[in-house]
C-alpha positions as a LaTeX table, in Angstrom:
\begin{tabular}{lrrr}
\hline
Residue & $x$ (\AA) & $y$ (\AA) & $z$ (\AA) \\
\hline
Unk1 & 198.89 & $-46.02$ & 34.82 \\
Unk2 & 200.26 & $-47.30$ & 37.78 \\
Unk3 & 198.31 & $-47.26$ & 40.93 \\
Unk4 & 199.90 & $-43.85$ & 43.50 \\
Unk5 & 199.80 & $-43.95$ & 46.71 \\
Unk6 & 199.13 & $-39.92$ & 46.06 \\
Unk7 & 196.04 & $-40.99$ & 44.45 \\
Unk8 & 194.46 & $-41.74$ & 48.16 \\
Unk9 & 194.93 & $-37.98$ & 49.06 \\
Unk10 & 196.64 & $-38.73$ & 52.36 \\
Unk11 & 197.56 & $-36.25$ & 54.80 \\
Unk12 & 200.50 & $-34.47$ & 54.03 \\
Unk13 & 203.23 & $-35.24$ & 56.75 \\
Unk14 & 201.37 & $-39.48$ & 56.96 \\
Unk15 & 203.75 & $-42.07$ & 57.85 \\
Unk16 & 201.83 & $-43.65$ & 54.75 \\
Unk17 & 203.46 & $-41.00$ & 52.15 \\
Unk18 & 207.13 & $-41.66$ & 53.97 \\
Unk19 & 209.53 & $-42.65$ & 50.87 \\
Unk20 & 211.10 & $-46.27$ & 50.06 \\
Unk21 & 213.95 & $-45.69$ & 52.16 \\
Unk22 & 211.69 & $-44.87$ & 55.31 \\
Unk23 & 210.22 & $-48.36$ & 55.00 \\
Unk24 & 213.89 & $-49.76$ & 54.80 \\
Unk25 & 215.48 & $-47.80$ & 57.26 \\
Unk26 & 213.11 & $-48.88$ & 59.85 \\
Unk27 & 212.94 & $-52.56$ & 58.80 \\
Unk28 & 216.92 & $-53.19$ & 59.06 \\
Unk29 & 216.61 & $-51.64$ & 62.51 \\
Unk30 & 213.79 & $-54.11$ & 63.38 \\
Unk31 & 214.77 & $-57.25$ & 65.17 \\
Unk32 & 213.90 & $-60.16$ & 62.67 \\
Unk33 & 213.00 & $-62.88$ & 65.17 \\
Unk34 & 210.57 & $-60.71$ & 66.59 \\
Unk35 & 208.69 & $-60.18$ & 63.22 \\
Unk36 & 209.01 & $-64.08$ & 62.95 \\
Unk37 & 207.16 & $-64.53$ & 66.11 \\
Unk38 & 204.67 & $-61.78$ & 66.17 \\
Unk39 & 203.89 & $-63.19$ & 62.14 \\
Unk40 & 204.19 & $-66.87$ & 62.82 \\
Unk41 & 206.97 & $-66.78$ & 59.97 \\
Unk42 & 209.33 & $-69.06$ & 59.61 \\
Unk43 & 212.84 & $-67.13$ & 60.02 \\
Unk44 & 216.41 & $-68.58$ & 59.00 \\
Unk45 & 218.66 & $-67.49$ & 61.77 \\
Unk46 & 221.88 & $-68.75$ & 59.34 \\
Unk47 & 220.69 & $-66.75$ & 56.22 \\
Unk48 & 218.72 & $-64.04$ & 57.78 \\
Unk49 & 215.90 & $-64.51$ & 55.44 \\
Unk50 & 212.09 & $-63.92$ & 56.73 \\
Unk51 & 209.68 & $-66.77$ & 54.60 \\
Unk52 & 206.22 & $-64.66$ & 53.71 \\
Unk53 & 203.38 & $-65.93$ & 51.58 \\
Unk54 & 201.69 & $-63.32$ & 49.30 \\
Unk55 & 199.56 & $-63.96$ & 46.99 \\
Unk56 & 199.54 & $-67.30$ & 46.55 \\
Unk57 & 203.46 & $-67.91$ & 46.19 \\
Unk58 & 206.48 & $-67.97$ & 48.59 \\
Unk59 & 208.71 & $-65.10$ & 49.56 \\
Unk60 & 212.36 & $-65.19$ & 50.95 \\
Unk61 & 213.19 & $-61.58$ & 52.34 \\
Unk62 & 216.35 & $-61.30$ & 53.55 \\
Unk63 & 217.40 & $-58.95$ & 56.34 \\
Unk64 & 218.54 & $-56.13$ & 57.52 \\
Unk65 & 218.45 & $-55.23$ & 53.18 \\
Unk66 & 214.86 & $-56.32$ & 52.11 \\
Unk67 & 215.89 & $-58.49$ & 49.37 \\
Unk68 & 213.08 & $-60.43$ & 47.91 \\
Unk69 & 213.69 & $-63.87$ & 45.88 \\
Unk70 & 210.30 & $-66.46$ & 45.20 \\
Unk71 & 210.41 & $-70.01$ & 45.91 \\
Unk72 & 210.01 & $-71.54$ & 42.53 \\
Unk73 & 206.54 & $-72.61$ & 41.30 \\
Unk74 & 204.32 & $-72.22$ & 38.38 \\
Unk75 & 202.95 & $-68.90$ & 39.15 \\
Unk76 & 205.16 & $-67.16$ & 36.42 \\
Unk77 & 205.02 & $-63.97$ & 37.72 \\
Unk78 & 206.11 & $-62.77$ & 41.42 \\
Unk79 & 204.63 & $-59.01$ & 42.60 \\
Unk80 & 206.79 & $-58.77$ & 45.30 \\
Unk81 & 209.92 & $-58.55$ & 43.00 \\
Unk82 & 208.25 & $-57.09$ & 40.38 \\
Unk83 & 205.34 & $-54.53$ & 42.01 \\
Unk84 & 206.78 & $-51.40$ & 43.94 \\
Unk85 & 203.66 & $-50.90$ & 45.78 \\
Unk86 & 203.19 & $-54.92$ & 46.44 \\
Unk87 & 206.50 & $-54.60$ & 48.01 \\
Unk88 & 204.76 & $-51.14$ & 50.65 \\
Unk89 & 202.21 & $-53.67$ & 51.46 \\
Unk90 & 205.06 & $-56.84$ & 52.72 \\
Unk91 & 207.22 & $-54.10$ & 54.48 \\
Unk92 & 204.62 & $-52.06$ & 56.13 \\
Unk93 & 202.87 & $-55.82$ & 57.17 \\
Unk94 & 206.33 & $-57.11$ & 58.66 \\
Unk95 & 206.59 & $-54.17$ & 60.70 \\
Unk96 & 202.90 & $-53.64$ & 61.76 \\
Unk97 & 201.07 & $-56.58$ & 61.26 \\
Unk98 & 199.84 & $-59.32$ & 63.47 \\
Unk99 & 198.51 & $-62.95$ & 63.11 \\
Unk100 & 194.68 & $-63.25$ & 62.95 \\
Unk101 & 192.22 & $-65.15$ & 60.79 \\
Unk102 & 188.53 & $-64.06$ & 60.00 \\
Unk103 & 185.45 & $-65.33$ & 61.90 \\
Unk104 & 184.05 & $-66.42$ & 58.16 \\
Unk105 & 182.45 & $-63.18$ & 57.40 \\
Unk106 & 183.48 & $-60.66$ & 54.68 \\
Unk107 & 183.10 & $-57.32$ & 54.80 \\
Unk108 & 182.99 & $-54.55$ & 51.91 \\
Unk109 & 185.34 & $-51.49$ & 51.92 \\
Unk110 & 182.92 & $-48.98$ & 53.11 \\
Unk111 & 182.12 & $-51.07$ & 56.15 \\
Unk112 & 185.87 & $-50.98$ & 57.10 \\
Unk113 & 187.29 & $-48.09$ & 59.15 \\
Unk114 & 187.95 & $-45.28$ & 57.15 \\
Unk115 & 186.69 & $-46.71$ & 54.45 \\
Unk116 & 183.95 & $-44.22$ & 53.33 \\
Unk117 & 187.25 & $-41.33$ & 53.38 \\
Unk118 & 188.68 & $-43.39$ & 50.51 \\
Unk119 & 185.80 & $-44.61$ & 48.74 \\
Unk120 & 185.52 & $-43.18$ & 45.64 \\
Unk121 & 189.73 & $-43.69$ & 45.03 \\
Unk122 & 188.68 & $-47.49$ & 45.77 \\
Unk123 & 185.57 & $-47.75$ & 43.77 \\
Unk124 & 187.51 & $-46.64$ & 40.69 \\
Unk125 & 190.70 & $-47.78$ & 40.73 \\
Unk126 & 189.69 & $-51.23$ & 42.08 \\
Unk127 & 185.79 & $-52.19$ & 41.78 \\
Unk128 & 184.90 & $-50.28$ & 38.12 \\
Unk129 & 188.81 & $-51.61$ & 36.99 \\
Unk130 & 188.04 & $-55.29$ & 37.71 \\
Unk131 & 184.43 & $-54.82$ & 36.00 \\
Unk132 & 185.34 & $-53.08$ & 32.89 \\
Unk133 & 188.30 & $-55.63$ & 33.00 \\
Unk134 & 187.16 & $-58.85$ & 33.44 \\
Unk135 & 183.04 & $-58.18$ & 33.92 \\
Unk136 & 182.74 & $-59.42$ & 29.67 \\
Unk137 & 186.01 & $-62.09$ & 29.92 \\
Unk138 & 184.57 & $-63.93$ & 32.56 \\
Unk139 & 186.26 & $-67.52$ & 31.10 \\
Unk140 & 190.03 & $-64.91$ & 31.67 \\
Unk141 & 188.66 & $-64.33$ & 34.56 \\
Unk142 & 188.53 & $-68.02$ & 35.42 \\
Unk143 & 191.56 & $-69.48$ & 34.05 \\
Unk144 & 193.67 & $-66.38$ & 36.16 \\
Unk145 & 191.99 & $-67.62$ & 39.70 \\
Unk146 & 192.63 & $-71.11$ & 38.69 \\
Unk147 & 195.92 & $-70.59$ & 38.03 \\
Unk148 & 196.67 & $-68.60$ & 40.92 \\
Unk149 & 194.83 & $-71.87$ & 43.27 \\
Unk150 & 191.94 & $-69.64$ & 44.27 \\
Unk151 & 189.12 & $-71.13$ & 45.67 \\
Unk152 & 185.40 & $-70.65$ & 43.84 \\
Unk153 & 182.90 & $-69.26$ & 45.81 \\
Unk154 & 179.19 & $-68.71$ & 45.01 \\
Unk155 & 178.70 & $-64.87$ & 44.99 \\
Unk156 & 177.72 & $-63.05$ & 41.40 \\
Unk157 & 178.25 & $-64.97$ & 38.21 \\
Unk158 & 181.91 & $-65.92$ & 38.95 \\
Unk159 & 184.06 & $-65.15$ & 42.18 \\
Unk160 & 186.97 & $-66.80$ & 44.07 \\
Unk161 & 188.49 & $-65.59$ & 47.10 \\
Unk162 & 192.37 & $-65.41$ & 47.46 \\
Unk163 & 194.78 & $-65.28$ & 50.29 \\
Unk164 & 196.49 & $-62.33$ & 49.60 \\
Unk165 & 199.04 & $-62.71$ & 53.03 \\
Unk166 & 198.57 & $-65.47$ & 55.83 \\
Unk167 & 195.37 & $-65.09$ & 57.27 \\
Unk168 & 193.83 & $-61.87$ & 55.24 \\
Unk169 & 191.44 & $-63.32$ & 52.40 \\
Unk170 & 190.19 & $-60.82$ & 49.37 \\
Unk171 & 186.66 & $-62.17$ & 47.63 \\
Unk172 & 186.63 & $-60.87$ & 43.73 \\
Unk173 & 182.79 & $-61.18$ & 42.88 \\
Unk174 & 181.60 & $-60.36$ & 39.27 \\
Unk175 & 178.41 & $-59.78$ & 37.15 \\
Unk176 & 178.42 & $-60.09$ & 33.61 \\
Unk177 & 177.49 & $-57.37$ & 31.38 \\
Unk178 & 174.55 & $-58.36$ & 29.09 \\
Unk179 & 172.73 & $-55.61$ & 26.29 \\
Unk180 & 170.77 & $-53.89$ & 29.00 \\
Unk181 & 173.46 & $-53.67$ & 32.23 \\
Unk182 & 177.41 & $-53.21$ & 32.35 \\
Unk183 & 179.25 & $-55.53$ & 34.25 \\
Unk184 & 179.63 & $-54.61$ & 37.66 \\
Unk185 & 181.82 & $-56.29$ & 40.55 \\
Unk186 & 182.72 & $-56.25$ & 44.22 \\
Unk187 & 185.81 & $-56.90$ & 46.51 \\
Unk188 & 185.13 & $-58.00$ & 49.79 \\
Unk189 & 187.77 & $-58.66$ & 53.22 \\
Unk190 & 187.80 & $-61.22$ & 55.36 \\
Unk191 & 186.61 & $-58.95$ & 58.53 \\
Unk192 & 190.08 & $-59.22$ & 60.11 \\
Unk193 & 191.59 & $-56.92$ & 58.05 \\
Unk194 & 191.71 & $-54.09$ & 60.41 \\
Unk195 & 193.87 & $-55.75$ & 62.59 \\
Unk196 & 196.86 & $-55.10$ & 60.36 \\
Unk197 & 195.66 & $-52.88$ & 57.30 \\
Unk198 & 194.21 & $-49.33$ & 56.89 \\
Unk199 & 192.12 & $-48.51$ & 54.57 \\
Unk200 & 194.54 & $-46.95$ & 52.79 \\
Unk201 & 196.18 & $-50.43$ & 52.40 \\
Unk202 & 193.79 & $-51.99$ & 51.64 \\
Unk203 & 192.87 & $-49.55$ & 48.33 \\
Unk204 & 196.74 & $-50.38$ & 47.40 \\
Unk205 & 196.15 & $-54.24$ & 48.01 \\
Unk206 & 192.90 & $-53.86$ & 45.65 \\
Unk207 & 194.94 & $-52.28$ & 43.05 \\
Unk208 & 198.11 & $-54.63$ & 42.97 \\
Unk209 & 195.76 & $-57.76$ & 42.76 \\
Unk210 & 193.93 & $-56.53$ & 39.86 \\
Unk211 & 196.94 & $-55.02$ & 38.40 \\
Unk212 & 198.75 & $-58.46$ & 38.89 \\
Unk213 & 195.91 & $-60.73$ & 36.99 \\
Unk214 & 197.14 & $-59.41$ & 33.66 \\
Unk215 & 200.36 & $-59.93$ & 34.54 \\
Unk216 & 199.57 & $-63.77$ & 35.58 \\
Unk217 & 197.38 & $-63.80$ & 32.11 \\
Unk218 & 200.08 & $-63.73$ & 30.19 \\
Unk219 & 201.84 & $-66.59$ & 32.03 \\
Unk220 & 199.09 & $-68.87$ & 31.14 \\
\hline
\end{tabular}
């Protein structure tokens, strides 16, 4: 079942629970070169198209209409044309979001603001999915991050950490289940995140990742 955004409880009359045509409405009256230079984005004046990184491949969204087309590359599957939720995240992060990089240090969701309010939402939908999902398929596990150009890191018994937009890096960390244990895992942000993301975001962005590695498994 696909990951709600009424899964995270949020208050009733938050900007966060606003429909599709909210997020549209208020992008096509946004000015476009502004975006471009608060993001660092390269913007086509001539076709009115924003260029956005997510996940690892490249976005052209056009404006005022948010149309999204990928710059072709072997990635196979695109979750900004494809996720509805991937495509919250890009909108809400054109509108709100600001250019930063991390000091190097990750953090885990509970440390992040607001985090402990949407715990338990998090924890099951993102940290017990990706164990009970890839905890006992570690080598899956493995050929998805390689495909996707993630870089290894040495946390657990496999992780890699991906850029998930310019300048916000996700760690997936995972323990292999044996006779005795079950596999367990942990997602950690690069400590900027708060700069653009609330938690509530950031429970979304867990969900479309893992939700988009079996996607990418089947391009392999």
């Amino acid at each position: 079942m696909a990951f709600s955004i009424n899964d995270l409880n949020y208050e009733k009359d938050s900007k966060e629970r606003m429909p599709w045509e909210h997020y549209t409405e208020e992008f096509a009256k946004a000015d476009p070169a502004e975006i471009a230079g608060r993001l660092s984005l390269p913007y086509d004046e001539e076709k009115k198209e924003l260029t956005l990184k997510f996940l690892g491949s490249v976005y052209y969204i056009s404006w005022p209409d948010f149309q999204v087309t990928h710059e072709e590359d072997d990635a196979g599957f695109y979750p900004l044309e494809e996720m509805h939720y991937a495509k919250i995240l890009a909108i809400r992060f054109l509108l709100n979001g600001n250019v930063s990089q991390g000091s190097g240090r990750f953090k885990t969701y509970r440390e992040m603001p607001w985090g402990e309010v949407y715990l338990r939402q998090f924890d099951g939908r993102c940290i017990k999915r990706l164990a009970f999902t890839y905890g006992n398929r570690l080598k899956d596990f493995k050929e998805i991050m390689e495909h996707l150009h993630a870089v290894p890191v040495d946390h657990g018994d496999i992780a890699y950490q991906v850029e998930i937009f310019p300048g916000y890096v996700v760690q997936m960390i995972l323990w292999e289940g044996d006779d005795e244990f079950p596999p367990s895992s942990q997602i950690l942000f690069s400590d900027n995140f708060p700069v653009s993301f609330a938690a509530e975001d950031m429970a979304v962005m867990g969900d479309v990742i893992i939700g988009s590695l079996k996607a990418f498994l089947k391009c392999l």
